[in-house]
Amino acid sequence: MLRANDPAQASDAILRPVSRHFSLGAPQLRERYLAAALFVLTLAALFGPALPAAAWHIPHFVDSRPWLGVPNAGDVLSNLAFLAMGVWGSERLRGRNDAPVGASWFFVGLILTCLGSGFYHLDPDMPQRLVADRLGMAVAFAGFLGIAASERISTRAGEAVLVLMMVAGLLAAWVARVNLTPWVVVQFGGMALAMGLALTRPRPGALGVPLGGVIVFYVLAKLFELGDATIFEATGHIVSGHTLKHLAAALAAWPVIRALRDRRVG
């Protein structure tokens, strides 16, 4: 028990955990590697050859069938899966103090993706709508990379990556109207970074989010996207590859949600 004449000890006892949480000490080895990777991605985004956005925009998706007055119903309504996973994940975060950095933004990003992607697919012949689609994706992606960095490196690394990728992703989504290079770097370079983090051991005290599971669903979504017409024909026009892409991408949240089920700290 502290004596009344020991105010310095009392102050130290209070401030010690705070200073540890907001430590600005020397970077760890993994933090240095992460900073180097982010620096390389920044250079690629800023100085890489410009990719004209118009050449990469494919306004036609194979399944344009309406349903109950909703145009392109398969590609529009499948976005509700993002809403469901975002709400479910946000509910899992209630009453927790052990969630990894970026988890709340990850689930908010899924909800925004539902709104943005649904808005775009209502009329995909308007490329301007792609901005709304990409903004939600940028938020979700920043949240996931924040989770990955905090799980595998450190809390402060997760916080830094969350902020940097949020800013970079939102700017890249806007610039993609005229130059797609920054968006390609954010999306594919960021996923390469996530794969590298998935190959490292979780840090002590991490929640244990299976990053590999998230990446598997992401890769599956990309394969469905590339096979849009092929899958549509193979299923007898039941479902298109792009519709399945939305469902697979939404399921990428399931490994995070499952990890949040394992522990609950009041």
Short mmCIF file of C-alpha atoms in Angstrom, two decimals:
data_model
loop_
_atom_site.label_atom_id
_atom_site.label_comp_id
_atom_site.label_asym_id
_atom_site.label_seq_id
_atom_site.Cartn_x
_atom_site.Cartn_y
_atom_site.Cartn_z
CA MET A 1 0.00 0.00 0.00
CA LEU A 2 1.41 3.45 -0.92
CA ARG A 3 2.09 5.94 1.87
CA ALA A 4 0.61 9.42 1.65
CA ASN A 5 4.10 10.88 1.20
CA ASP A 6 4.78 8.80 -1.94
CA PRO A 7 3.00 10.81 -4.67
CA ALA A 8 5.71 9.97 -7.19
CA GLN A 9 5.07 6.25 -6.77
CA ALA A 10 1.32 6.73 -7.13
CA SER A 11 1.77 8.81 -10.27
CA ASP A 12 4.14 6.24 -11.73
CA ALA A 13 1.67 3.41 -11.03
CA ILE A 14 -1.06 5.28 -12.91
CA LEU A 15 1.01 6.44 -15.88
CA ARG A 16 3.01 3.24 -16.47
CA PRO A 17 0.30 1.34 -18.41
CA VAL A 18 -0.63 4.45 -20.37
CA SER A 19 2.94 5.13 -21.44
CA ARG A 20 3.36 1.47 -22.38
CA HIS A 21 0.27 1.57 -24.61
CA PHE A 22 1.35 4.75 -26.37
CA SER A 23 5.04 3.82 -26.44
CA LEU A 24 7.11 5.64 -29.03
CA GLY A 25 10.17 3.49 -28.50
CA ALA A 26 12.50 2.13 -31.13
CA PRO A 27 10.74 0.08 -33.83
CA GLN A 28 10.89 -3.68 -33.66
CA LEU A 29 12.43 -5.68 -36.49
CA ARG A 30 9.02 -6.65 -37.87
CA GLU A 31 7.93 -3.01 -37.72
CA ARG A 32 10.96 -2.03 -39.79
CA TYR A 33 10.15 -4.64 -42.41
CA LEU A 34 6.56 -3.41 -42.50
CA ALA A 35 7.68 0.21 -42.92
CA ALA A 36 9.96 -0.81 -45.79
CA ALA A 37 7.12 -2.68 -47.53
CA LEU A 38 4.78 0.30 -47.16
CA PHE A 39 7.49 2.58 -48.55
CA VAL A 40 7.86 0.38 -51.64
CA LEU A 41 4.09 0.33 -52.19
CA THR A 42 3.99 4.12 -51.86
CA LEU A 43 6.68 4.53 -54.50
CA ALA A 44 4.82 2.17 -56.83
CA ALA A 45 1.56 4.06 -56.40
CA LEU A 46 3.14 7.47 -56.93
CA PHE A 47 5.63 6.73 -59.70
CA GLY A 48 4.29 3.62 -61.43
CA PRO A 49 3.13 3.93 -65.05
CA ALA A 50 -0.37 5.33 -65.31
CA LEU A 51 -3.14 2.89 -66.22
CA PRO A 52 -6.03 4.62 -68.01
CA ALA A 53 -9.23 3.94 -66.10
CA ALA A 54 -11.40 3.78 -69.24
CA ALA A 55 -9.40 0.89 -70.66
CA TRP A 56 -10.05 -1.19 -67.54
CA HIS A 57 -13.73 -0.47 -67.05
CA ILE A 58 -15.96 -3.29 -68.28
CA PRO A 59 -19.53 -1.97 -68.05
CA HIS A 60 -21.20 -5.17 -69.18
CA PHE A 61 -21.85 -7.96 -66.70
CA VAL A 62 -23.35 -11.13 -68.07
CA ASP A 63 -26.40 -11.37 -65.79
CA SER A 64 -28.55 -8.29 -66.39
CA ARG A 65 -31.90 -9.89 -65.51
CA PRO A 66 -34.28 -7.75 -63.43
CA TRP A 67 -36.28 -9.11 -60.50
CA LEU A 68 -39.14 -7.38 -58.73
CA GLY A 69 -38.25 -4.19 -60.54
CA VAL A 70 -34.57 -4.33 -59.51
CA PRO A 71 -32.26 -4.15 -62.56
CA ASN A 72 -29.27 -6.48 -62.62
CA ALA A 73 -30.85 -8.14 -59.61
CA GLY A 74 -28.27 -10.87 -59.06
CA ASP A 75 -25.34 -8.46 -58.87
CA VAL A 76 -27.31 -5.87 -56.89
CA LEU A 77 -29.02 -8.03 -54.28
CA SER A 78 -25.98 -10.25 -53.63
CA ASN A 79 -24.45 -7.18 -51.97
CA LEU A 80 -26.81 -7.75 -49.06
CA ALA A 81 -24.32 -10.40 -47.95
CA PHE A 82 -21.87 -7.59 -47.13
CA LEU A 83 -24.54 -5.89 -45.03
CA ALA A 84 -25.30 -9.11 -43.15
CA MET A 85 -21.64 -9.81 -42.35
CA GLY A 86 -20.95 -6.21 -41.42
CA VAL A 87 -23.87 -6.06 -38.99
CA TRP A 88 -23.06 -9.50 -37.57
CA GLY A 89 -19.43 -8.57 -37.02
CA SER A 90 -20.31 -5.21 -35.46
CA GLU A 91 -22.61 -7.00 -33.03
CA ARG A 92 -19.78 -9.37 -32.08
CA LEU A 93 -17.62 -6.36 -31.16
CA ARG A 94 -20.05 -5.13 -28.52
CA GLY A 95 -18.73 -5.41 -25.00
CA ARG A 96 -15.22 -6.42 -26.06
CA ASN A 97 -11.87 -4.84 -25.32
CA ASP A 98 -9.66 -7.47 -26.95
CA ALA A 99 -10.66 -6.94 -30.59
CA PRO A 100 -7.73 -6.26 -32.93
CA VAL A 101 -7.09 -2.80 -34.30
CA GLY A 102 -9.19 -2.10 -37.38
CA ALA A 103 -11.95 -4.63 -36.67
CA SER A 104 -14.68 -2.01 -36.29
CA TRP A 105 -13.61 -0.27 -39.51
CA PHE A 106 -13.51 -3.60 -41.31
CA PHE A 107 -17.16 -4.25 -40.52
CA VAL A 108 -18.19 -0.66 -41.23
CA GLY A 109 -16.44 -0.99 -44.58
CA LEU A 110 -18.49 -4.08 -45.40
CA ILE A 111 -21.70 -2.16 -44.77
CA LEU A 112 -20.44 0.71 -46.95
CA THR A 113 -19.46 -1.81 -49.63
CA CYS A 114 -23.04 -3.10 -49.70
CA LEU A 115 -24.31 0.43 -50.31
CA GLY A 116 -21.62 1.45 -52.80
CA SER A 117 -21.54 -1.75 -54.82
CA GLY A 118 -25.32 -2.00 -54.89
CA PHE A 119 -25.52 1.59 -56.14
CA TYR A 120 -22.95 0.87 -58.86
CA HIS A 121 -24.56 -2.33 -60.11
CA LEU A 122 -27.95 -0.66 -60.47
CA ASP A 123 -26.41 1.07 -63.51
CA PRO A 124 -22.89 -0.22 -64.22
CA ASP A 125 -22.78 1.62 -67.56
CA MET A 126 -22.02 4.76 -65.54
CA PRO A 127 -18.33 4.42 -64.59
CA GLN A 128 -18.64 7.40 -62.22
CA ARG A 129 -20.53 5.10 -59.86
CA LEU A 130 -17.40 3.01 -59.42
CA VAL A 131 -16.12 5.64 -56.99
CA ALA A 132 -18.89 4.76 -54.53
CA ASP A 133 -18.14 1.05 -54.99
CA ARG A 134 -14.44 1.48 -54.31
CA LEU A 135 -14.79 3.82 -51.33
CA GLY A 136 -16.51 1.14 -49.26
CA MET A 137 -13.96 -1.44 -50.34
CA ALA A 138 -11.13 0.91 -49.34
CA VAL A 139 -12.50 1.25 -45.80
CA ALA A 140 -12.96 -2.52 -45.40
CA PHE A 141 -9.51 -3.23 -46.83
CA ALA A 142 -7.83 -0.72 -44.51
CA GLY A 143 -9.60 -2.33 -41.58
CA PHE A 144 -8.41 -5.79 -42.58
CA LEU A 145 -4.80 -4.69 -42.97
CA GLY A 146 -5.03 -2.99 -39.58
CA ILE A 147 -6.21 -6.30 -38.12
CA ALA A 148 -3.38 -8.17 -39.86
CA ALA A 149 -0.66 -5.79 -38.66
CA SER A 150 -1.93 -5.66 -35.08
CA GLU A 151 -2.26 -9.46 -34.94
CA ARG A 152 1.17 -10.22 -36.38
CA ILE A 153 3.36 -7.24 -35.44
CA SER A 154 2.14 -4.81 -32.77
CA THR A 155 -0.79 -2.66 -31.76
CA ARG A 156 0.91 0.53 -32.86
CA ALA A 157 1.76 -1.07 -36.21
CA GLY A 158 -1.91 -1.92 -36.66
CA GLU A 159 -2.93 1.64 -35.83
CA ALA A 160 -0.39 3.09 -38.27
CA VAL A 161 -1.36 0.73 -41.09
CA LEU A 162 -5.06 1.39 -40.52
CA VAL A 163 -4.61 5.16 -40.87
CA LEU A 164 -2.18 5.00 -43.78
CA MET A 165 -4.20 2.48 -45.79
CA MET A 166 -7.44 4.31 -45.07
CA VAL A 167 -6.04 7.55 -46.48
CA ALA A 168 -4.27 5.80 -49.37
CA GLY A 169 -7.31 3.69 -50.25
CA LEU A 170 -9.76 6.59 -50.27
CA LEU A 171 -7.42 8.73 -52.35
CA ALA A 172 -6.73 5.85 -54.74
CA ALA A 173 -10.46 5.22 -55.17
CA TRP A 174 -10.93 8.86 -56.17
CA VAL A 175 -7.87 9.04 -58.44
CA ALA A 176 -8.94 5.79 -60.15
CA ARG A 177 -11.38 7.84 -62.21
CA VAL A 178 -8.41 8.88 -64.37
CA ASN A 179 -5.47 6.70 -63.26
CA LEU A 180 -5.99 3.18 -61.98
CA THR A 181 -2.39 2.58 -60.85
CA PRO A 182 -2.76 3.69 -57.20
CA TRP A 183 -5.89 1.55 -56.82
CA VAL A 184 -4.15 -1.51 -58.26
CA VAL A 185 -1.24 -0.98 -55.86
CA VAL A 186 -3.56 -0.59 -52.88
CA GLN A 187 -5.62 -3.65 -53.76
CA PHE A 188 -3.02 -6.13 -54.96
CA GLY A 189 0.00 -4.74 -53.15
CA GLY A 190 -2.02 -4.59 -49.95
CA MET A 191 -3.11 -8.19 -50.38
CA ALA A 192 0.51 -9.24 -50.98
CA LEU A 193 1.37 -7.50 -47.71
CA ALA A 194 -1.45 -9.36 -45.97
CA MET A 195 -0.15 -12.67 -47.33
CA GLY A 196 3.28 -11.90 -45.95
CA LEU A 197 1.80 -11.12 -42.54
CA ALA A 198 -0.27 -14.33 -42.66
CA LEU A 199 2.97 -16.32 -42.96
CA THR A 200 4.34 -14.91 -39.69
CA ARG A 201 3.48 -16.09 -36.18
CA PRO A 202 0.84 -14.15 -34.22
CA ARG A 203 2.31 -11.87 -31.59
CA PRO A 204 1.81 -12.76 -27.91
CA GLY A 205 -1.66 -11.79 -26.73
CA ALA A 206 -3.15 -11.62 -30.24
CA LEU A 207 -6.73 -12.75 -30.73
CA GLY A 208 -5.67 -15.28 -33.35
CA VAL A 209 -7.57 -14.13 -36.44
CA PRO A 210 -6.86 -16.68 -39.23
CA LEU A 211 -5.63 -14.28 -41.89
CA GLY A 212 -5.18 -17.13 -44.36
CA GLY A 213 -8.90 -17.85 -44.29
CA VAL A 214 -9.71 -14.25 -45.22
CA ILE A 215 -7.21 -14.37 -48.08
CA VAL A 216 -8.62 -17.66 -49.41
CA PHE A 217 -12.11 -16.17 -49.71
CA TYR A 218 -10.64 -13.06 -51.36
CA VAL A 219 -8.81 -15.14 -53.97
CA LEU A 220 -11.96 -17.20 -54.55
CA ALA A 221 -13.92 -13.99 -55.13
CA LYS A 222 -11.38 -12.86 -57.73
CA LEU A 223 -11.66 -16.19 -59.55
CA PHE A 224 -15.45 -15.92 -59.61
CA GLU A 225 -15.10 -12.38 -60.99
CA LEU A 226 -12.86 -13.56 -63.83
CA GLY A 227 -15.26 -16.41 -64.64
CA ASP A 228 -18.41 -14.29 -64.74
CA ALA A 229 -19.75 -15.50 -68.10
CA THR A 230 -18.25 -19.00 -67.86
CA ILE A 231 -19.99 -19.71 -64.56
CA PHE A 232 -23.24 -18.23 -65.87
CA GLU A 233 -23.21 -20.67 -68.78
CA ALA A 234 -22.03 -23.62 -66.67
CA THR A 235 -24.90 -23.17 -64.19
CA GLY A 236 -27.53 -22.94 -66.92
CA HIS A 237 -28.00 -19.20 -66.32
CA ILE A 238 -28.85 -19.77 -62.65
CA VAL A 239 -26.09 -17.59 -61.23
CA SER A 240 -23.22 -15.54 -62.63
CA GLY A 241 -19.62 -15.45 -61.51
CA HIS A 242 -19.91 -11.83 -60.42
CA THR A 243 -22.84 -12.61 -58.15
CA LEU A 244 -20.80 -15.41 -56.57
CA LYS A 245 -17.89 -12.98 -56.26
CA HIS A 246 -19.95 -10.79 -53.93
CA LEU A 247 -20.95 -13.77 -51.79
CA ALA A 248 -17.37 -15.09 -51.54
CA ALA A 249 -15.98 -11.64 -50.73
CA ALA A 250 -18.58 -11.19 -47.97
CA LEU A 251 -17.64 -14.59 -46.52
CA ALA A 252 -14.09 -13.29 -46.11
CA ALA A 253 -15.41 -11.68 -42.92
CA TRP A 254 -16.36 -15.04 -41.43
CA PRO A 255 -12.85 -15.98 -40.14
CA VAL A 256 -12.70 -12.63 -38.31
CA ILE A 257 -16.17 -13.09 -36.84
CA ARG A 258 -15.35 -16.65 -35.78
CA ALA A 259 -12.22 -15.46 -33.97
CA LEU A 260 -14.33 -12.89 -32.11
CA ARG A 261 -16.59 -15.73 -30.91
CA ASP A 262 -13.79 -17.54 -29.12
CA ARG A 263 -13.19 -15.02 -26.34
CA ARG A 264 -15.30 -12.37 -24.72
CA VAL A 265 -13.82 -9.90 -22.30
CA GLY A 266 -16.12 -7.56 -20.41
#
